[in-house]
Coordinates of C-alpha atoms in Angstrom, one line a residue:
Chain T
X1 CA 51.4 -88.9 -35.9
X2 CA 51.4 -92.5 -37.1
X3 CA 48.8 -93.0 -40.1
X4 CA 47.1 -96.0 -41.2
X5 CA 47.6 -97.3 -44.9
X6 CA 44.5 -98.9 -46.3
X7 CA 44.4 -101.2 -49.5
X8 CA 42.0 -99.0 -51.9
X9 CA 39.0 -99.5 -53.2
X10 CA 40.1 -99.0 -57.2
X11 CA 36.8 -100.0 -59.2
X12 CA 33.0 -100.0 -58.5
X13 CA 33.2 -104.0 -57.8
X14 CA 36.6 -104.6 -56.7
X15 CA 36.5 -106.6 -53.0
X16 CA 40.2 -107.3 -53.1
X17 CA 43.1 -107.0 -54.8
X18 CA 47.0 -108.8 -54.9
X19 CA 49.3 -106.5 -53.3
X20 CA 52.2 -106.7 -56.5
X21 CA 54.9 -104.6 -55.4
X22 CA 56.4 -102.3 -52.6
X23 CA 58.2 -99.5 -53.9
X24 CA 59.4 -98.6 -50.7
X25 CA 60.9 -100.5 -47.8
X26 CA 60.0 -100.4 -43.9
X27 CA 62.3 -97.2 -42.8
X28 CA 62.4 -95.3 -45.8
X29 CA 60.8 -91.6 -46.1
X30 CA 57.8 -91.3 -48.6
X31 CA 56.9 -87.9 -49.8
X32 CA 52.9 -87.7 -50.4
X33 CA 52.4 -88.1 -54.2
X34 CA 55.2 -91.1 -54.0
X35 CA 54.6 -94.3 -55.6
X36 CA 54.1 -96.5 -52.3
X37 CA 53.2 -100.1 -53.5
X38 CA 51.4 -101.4 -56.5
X39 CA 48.1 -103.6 -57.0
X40 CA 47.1 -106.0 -59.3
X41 CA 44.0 -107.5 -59.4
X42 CA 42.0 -109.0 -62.8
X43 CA 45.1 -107.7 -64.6
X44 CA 45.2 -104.3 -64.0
X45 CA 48.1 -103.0 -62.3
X46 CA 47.6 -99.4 -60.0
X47 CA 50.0 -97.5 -58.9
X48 CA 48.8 -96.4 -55.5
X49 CA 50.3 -93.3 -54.2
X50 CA 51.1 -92.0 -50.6
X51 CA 48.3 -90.1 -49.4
X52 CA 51.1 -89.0 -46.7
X53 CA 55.0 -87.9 -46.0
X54 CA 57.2 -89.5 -44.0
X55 CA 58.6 -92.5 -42.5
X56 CA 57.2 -96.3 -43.6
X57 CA 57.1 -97.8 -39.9
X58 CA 55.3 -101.0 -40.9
X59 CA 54.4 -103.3 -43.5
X60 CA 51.8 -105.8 -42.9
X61 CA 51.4 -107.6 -45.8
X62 CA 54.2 -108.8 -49.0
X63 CA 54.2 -109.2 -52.5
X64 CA 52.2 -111.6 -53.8
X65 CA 49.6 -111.6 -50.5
X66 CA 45.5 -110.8 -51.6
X67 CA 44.2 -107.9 -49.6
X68 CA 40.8 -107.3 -49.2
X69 CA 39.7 -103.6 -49.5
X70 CA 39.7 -101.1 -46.5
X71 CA 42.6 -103.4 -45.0
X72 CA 45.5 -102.2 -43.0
X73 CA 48.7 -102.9 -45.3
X74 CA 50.9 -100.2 -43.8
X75 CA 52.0 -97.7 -41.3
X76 CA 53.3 -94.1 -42.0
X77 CA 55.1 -92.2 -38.7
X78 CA 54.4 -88.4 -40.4
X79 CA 56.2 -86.9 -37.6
Chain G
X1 CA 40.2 -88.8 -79.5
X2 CA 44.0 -89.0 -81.0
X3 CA 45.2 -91.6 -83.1
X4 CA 48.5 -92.5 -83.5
X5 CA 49.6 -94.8 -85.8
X6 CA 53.0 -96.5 -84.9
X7 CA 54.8 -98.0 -88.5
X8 CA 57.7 -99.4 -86.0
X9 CA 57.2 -103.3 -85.4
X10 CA 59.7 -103.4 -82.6
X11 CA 58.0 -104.3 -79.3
X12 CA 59.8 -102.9 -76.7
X13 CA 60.0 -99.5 -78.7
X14 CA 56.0 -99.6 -79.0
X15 CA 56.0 -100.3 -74.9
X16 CA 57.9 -97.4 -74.8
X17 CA 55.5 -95.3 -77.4
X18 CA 52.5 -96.2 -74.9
X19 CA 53.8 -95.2 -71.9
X20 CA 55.0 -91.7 -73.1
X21 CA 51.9 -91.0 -74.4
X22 CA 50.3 -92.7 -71.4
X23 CA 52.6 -90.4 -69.0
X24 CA 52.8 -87.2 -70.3
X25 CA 50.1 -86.2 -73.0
X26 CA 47.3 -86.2 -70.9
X27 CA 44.9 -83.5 -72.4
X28 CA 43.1 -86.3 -74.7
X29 CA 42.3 -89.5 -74.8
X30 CA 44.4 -91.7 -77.1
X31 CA 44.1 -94.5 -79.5
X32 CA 46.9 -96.7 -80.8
X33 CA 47.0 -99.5 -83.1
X34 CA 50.5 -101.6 -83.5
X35 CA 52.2 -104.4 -84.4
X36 CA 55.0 -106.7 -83.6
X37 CA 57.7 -108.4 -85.0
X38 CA 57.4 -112.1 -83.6
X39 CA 58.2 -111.9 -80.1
X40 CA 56.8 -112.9 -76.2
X41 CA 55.0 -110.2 -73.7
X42 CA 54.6 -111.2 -70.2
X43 CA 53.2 -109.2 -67.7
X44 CA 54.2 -106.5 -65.1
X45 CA 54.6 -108.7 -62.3
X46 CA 55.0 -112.3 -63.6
X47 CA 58.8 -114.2 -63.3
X48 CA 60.0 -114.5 -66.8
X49 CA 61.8 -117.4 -65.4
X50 CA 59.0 -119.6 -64.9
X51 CA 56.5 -118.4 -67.8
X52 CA 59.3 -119.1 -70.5
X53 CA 62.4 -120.9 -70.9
X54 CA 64.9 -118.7 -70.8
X55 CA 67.7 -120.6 -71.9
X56 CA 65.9 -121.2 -75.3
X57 CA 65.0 -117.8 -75.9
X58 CA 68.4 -116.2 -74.8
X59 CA 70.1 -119.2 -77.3
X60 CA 68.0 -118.7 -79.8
X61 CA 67.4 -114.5 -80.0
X62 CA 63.9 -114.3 -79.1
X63 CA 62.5 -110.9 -78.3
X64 CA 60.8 -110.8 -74.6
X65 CA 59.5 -107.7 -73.4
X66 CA 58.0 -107.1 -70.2
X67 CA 55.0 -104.7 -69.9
X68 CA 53.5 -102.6 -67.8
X69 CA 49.6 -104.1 -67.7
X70 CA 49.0 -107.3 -65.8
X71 CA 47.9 -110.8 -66.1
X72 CA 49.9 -113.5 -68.2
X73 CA 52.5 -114.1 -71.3
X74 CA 51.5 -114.2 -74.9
X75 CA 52.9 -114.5 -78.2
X76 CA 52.6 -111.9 -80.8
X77 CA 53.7 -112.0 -84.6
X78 CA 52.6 -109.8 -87.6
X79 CA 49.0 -111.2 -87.7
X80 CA 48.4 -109.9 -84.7
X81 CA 46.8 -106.3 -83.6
X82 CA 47.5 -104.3 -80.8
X83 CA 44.9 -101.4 -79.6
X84 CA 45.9 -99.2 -76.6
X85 CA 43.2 -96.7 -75.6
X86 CA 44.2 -93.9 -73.2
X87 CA 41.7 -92.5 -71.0
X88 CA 40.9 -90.2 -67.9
X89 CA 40.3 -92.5 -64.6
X90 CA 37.9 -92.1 -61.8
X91 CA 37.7 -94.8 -59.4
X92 CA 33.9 -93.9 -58.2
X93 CA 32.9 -94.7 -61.4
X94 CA 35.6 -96.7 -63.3
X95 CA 34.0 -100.1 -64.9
X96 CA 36.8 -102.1 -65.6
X97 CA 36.8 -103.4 -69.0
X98 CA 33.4 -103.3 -70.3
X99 CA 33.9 -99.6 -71.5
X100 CA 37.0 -100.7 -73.7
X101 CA 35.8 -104.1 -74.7
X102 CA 32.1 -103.3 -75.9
X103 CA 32.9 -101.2 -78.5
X104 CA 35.4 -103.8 -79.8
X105 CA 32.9 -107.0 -79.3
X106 CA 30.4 -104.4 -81.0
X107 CA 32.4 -103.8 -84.4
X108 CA 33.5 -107.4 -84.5
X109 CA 30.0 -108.8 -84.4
X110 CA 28.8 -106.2 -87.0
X111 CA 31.7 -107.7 -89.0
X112 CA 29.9 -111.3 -88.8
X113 CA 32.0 -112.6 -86.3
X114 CA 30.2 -113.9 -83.3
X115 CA 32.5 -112.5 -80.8
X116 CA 31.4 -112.5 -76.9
X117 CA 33.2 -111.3 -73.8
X118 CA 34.6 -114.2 -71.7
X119 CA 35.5 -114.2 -68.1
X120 CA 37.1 -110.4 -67.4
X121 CA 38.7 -109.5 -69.4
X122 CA 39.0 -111.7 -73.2
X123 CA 37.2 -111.6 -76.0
X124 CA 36.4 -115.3 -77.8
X125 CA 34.9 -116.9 -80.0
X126 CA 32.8 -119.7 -78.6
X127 CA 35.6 -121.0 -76.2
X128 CA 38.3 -119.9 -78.3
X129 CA 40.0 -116.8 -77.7
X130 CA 40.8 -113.9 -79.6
X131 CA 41.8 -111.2 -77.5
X132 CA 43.2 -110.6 -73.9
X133 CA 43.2 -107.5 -72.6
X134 CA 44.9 -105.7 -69.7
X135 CA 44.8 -102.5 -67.5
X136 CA 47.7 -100.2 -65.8
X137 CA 46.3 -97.1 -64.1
X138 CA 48.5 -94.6 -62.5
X139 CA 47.2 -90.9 -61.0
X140 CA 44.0 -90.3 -63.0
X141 CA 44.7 -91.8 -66.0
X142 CA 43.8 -95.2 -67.3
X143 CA 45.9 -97.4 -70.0
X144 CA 43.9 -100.4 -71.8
X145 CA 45.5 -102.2 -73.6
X146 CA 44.6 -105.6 -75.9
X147 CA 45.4 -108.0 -78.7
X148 CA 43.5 -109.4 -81.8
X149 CA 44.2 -112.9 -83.5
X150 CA 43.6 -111.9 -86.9
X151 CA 46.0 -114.4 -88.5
X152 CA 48.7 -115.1 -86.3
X153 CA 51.0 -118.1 -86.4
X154 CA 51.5 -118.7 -83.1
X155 CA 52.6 -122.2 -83.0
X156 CA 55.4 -121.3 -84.8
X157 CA 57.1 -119.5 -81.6
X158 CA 55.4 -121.6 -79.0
X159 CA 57.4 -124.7 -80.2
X160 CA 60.5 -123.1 -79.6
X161 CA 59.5 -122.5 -75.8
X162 CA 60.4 -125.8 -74.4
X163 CA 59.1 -125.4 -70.9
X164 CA 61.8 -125.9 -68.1
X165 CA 62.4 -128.9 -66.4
X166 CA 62.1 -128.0 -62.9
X167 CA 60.2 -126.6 -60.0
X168 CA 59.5 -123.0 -59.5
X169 CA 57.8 -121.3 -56.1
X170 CA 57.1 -117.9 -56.1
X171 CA 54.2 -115.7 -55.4
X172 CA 54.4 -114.2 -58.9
X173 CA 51.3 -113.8 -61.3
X174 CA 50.9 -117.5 -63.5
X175 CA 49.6 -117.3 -66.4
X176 CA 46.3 -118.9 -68.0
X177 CA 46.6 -121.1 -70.9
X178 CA 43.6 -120.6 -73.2
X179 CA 43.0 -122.2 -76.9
X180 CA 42.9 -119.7 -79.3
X181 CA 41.6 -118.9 -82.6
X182 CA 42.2 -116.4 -86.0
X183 CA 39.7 -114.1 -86.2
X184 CA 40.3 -114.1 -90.6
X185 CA 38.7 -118.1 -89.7
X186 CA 35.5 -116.3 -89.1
X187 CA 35.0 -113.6 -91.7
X188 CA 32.6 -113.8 -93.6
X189 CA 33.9 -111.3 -96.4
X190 CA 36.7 -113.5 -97.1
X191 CA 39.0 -110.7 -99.4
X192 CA 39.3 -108.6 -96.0
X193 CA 43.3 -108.9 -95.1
X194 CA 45.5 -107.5 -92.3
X195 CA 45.1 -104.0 -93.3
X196 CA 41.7 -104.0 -94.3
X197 CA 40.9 -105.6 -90.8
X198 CA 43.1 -102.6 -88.8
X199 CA 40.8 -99.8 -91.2
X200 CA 37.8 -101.2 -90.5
X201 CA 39.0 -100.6 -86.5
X202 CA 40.8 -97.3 -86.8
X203 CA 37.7 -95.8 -88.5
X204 CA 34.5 -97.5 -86.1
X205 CA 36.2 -96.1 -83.1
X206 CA 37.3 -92.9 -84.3
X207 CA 33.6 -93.0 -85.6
X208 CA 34.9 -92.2 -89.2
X209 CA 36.8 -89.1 -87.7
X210 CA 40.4 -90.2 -87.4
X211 CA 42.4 -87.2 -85.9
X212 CA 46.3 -88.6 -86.2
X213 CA 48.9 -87.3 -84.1
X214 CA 52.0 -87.2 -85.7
X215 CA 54.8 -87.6 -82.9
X216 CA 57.8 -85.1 -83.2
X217 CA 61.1 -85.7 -83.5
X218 CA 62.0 -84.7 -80.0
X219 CA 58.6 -87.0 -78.9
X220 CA 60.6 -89.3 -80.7
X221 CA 63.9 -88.7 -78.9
X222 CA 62.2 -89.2 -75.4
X223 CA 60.5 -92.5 -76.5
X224 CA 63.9 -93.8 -78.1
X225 CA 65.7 -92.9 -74.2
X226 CA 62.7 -94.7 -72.6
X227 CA 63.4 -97.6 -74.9
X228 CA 66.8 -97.9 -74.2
X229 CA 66.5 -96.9 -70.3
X230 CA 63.7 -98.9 -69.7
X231 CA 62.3 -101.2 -71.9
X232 CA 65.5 -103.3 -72.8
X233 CA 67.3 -103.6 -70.0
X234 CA 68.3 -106.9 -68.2
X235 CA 67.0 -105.3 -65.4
X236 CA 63.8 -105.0 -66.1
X237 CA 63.0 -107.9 -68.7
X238 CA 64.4 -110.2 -66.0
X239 CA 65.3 -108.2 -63.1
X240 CA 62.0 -107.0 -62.5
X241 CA 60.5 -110.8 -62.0
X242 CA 59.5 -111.2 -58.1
X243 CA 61.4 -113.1 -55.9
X244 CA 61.4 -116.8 -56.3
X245 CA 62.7 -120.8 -55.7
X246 CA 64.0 -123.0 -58.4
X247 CA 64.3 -127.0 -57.7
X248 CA 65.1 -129.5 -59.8
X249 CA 66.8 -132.5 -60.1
X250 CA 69.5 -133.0 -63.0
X251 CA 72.8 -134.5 -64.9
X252 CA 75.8 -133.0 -65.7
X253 CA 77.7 -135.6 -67.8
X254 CA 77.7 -138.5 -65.5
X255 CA 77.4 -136.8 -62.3
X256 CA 73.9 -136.4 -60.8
X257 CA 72.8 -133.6 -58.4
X258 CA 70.0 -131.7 -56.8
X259 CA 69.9 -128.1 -57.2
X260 CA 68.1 -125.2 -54.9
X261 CA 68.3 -121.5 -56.2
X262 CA 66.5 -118.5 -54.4
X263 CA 66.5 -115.6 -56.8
X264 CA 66.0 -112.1 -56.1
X265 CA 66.0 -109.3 -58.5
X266 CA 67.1 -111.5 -60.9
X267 CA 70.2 -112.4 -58.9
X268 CA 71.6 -115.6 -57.4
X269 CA 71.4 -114.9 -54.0
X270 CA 71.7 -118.4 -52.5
X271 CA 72.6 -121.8 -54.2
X272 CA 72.4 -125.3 -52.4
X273 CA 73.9 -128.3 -54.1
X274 CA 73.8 -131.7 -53.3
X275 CA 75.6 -134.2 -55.5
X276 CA 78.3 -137.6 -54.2
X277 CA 80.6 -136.3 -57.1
X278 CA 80.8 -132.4 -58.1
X279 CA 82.6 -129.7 -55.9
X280 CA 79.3 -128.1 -54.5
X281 CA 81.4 -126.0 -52.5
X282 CA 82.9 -124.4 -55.0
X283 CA 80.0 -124.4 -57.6
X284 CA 77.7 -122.9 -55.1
X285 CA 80.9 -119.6 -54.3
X286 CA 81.0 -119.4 -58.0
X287 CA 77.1 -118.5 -58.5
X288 CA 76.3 -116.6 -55.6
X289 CA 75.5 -113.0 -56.7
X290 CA 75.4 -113.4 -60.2
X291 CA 72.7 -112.8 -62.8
X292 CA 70.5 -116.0 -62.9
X293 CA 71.0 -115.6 -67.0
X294 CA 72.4 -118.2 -69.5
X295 CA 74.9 -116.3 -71.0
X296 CA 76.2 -115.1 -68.0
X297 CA 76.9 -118.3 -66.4
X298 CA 78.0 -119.6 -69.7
X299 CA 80.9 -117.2 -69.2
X300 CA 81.0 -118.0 -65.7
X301 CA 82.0 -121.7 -66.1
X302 CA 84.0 -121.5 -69.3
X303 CA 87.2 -122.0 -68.0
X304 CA 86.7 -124.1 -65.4
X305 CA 88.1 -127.2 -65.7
X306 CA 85.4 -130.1 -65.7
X307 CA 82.9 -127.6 -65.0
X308 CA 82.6 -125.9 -68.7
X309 CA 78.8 -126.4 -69.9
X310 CA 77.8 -126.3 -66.5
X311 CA 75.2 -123.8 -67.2
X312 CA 73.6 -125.7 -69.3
X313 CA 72.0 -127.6 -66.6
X314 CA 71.1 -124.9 -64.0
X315 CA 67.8 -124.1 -66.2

């Protein structure tokens, strides 16, 4: 089953946030609890973990882009 | 809440110190107060290519950490405090900074100094500033993090940081310049100094009930192989910076040329040239896959034959 990856909602008043940092690359396995990618937005940096195992299918979005929350950013097959 | 109290003045081993704590003691929350030797802190995900000049600091032995918070690059020496509070984080209910910064604005106004929260995340003094502050969060637990101006001389190392002559792109976090101000400018008990300053914090936010952690020896031991794993590596001072372009235009001895550099991880990965009279050819073999680093080129071109000093222009 392929599962969405959403950019996260991190504070009461966040609306969007700078994606900083993959972790990961498009075909490599993440275990759930994983680092996936970072944020950084009004200079805090998260470390946003997979929510999910297995393969990253997709990346929609690179370092450096602003997301807006609830967004797409990624694709995890978990088959 | 714990206080620890870190004697060391060594920046990258008080990086380290925060993160251990920050990582693996997470049954309290934590204070810490420190203080560097002079040195320059840029942030998580900024390239420390285009915030300083890294030719200068490499020639000249300046300390450059990279942290682990975000936003932009400042200056610290001696008369300069750093507070880290550790905390639980909850994102239904996580404020941002005003937790963190009102208690700080609270005891620096009840000191006489008419100190105000600007934009985010500073502190300042009419439009001067006297703090930033920055955030790293990672599973529940937030990191805050911030300075104070108290009487810092931070022209000093700001004159040694020539910026570079050239043209950078990259999608990496800029910094902000702000004006800044000493906060000893604004006392109005005159006979308070550096340490009387750092009490008068320690004891209003431990609300006169300071219970110091002592860190073991094997605490110790961990911090140290973070430190050295870590903290001052090439690889992650300058490795770490995001991916980015560097144009510019220069002379090497009579020969002019235009240079184009694409840097990844720190590494040359491509090198265009254009000049009438240098061997592009074989300048742009020679740096392809090597560290984008001053010394490292130095060496590189050293026994070349009408190429020594090379490096010299290529920042």
């Amino acid at each position: 089953m392929k599962k969405n990856i959403q950019m996260p909602k991190l504070s009461e008043k966040m609306e969007s946030g700078v994606l900083a940092a993959w972790n990961k690359e498009v075909g490599e396995n993440v275990e759930k609890g994983e680092v996936l990618f970072e944020i950084e937005t009004e200079k805090v940096v998260s470390e946003v973990e997979s929510l999910e195992s297995g393969v990253l299918e997709a990346i929609y979005f690179e370092a450096g882009d602003e997301i807006k929350v609830d967004d797409i950013i990624a694709v995890i097959n978990c088959d | 809440m714990k206080y620890v109290n870190s004697k060391n003045n060594n920046v990258n081993y008080n990086l380290a110190v925060e993160e251990y704590i920050f990582s693996n003691m997470m049954d309290d929350d934590f204070l810490l107060l420190w203080v560097n030797d002079p040195c320059v802190v840029i942030g998580k995900h900024q390239n420390i290519f285009e915030e300083v000049n890294c030719k200068e600091i490499q020639k000249n032995g300046v300390t450059v950490a990279r942290r682990n918070s975000g936003g932009g690059t400042v200056f610290q020496d001696k008369g300069n405090l750093n507070f880290t509070l550790i905390t639980d984080y909850n994102p239904d209910n996580f404020s941002g900074y005003d937790e963190f910064l009102s208690p700080i604005i609270k005891i620096l106004n009840e000191m006489g100094i008419p100190a105000e929260k600007r934009n985010v995340c500073d502190i300042a003094i009419g439009d001067k500033k006297i703090s930033g502050n920055a955030q790293s969060i990672k599973k529940n637990r937030v990191l805050h993090h911030g300075t104070l101006l108290f009487d810092a001389d931070l022209d000093a190392l700001r004159t040694q940081l020539k910026p570079v002559n050239g043209e950078f792109k990259s999608k990496a976090v800029k910094s902000i310049r702000s004006s800044v101000t000493n906060i000893i400018d604004h006392l109005a008990d005159k006979n308070l100094d550096f340490e009387g300053f750092k009490e008068v914090i320690l004891n209003s936010l431990c609300s006169n009930e300071i219970d110091e952690v002592k860190l073991s020896a094997a605490d110790i031991e961990k911090i140290r192989a973070l430190e050295k794993s870590k903290y001052v590596t090439w690889n992650w001072i300058y490795g770490f910076s995001p991916t980015f372009i560097f144009k510019k235009r220069g002379d090497f001895k009579d020969h002019q040329f235009d240079l184009y550099l694409v840097v990844e991880k720190g590494k040359i990965k491509e090198s265009k040239f254009k000049s009438i009279t240098l061997p592009v050819e074989k300048i742009e073999s020679l740096l392809s896959g090597h560290r984008y680093d001053y010394f490292v080129l130095t060496d590189l071109f050293s026994g070349i034959k009408d190429l020594e000093d090379f490096a010299d222009c290529l920042f």
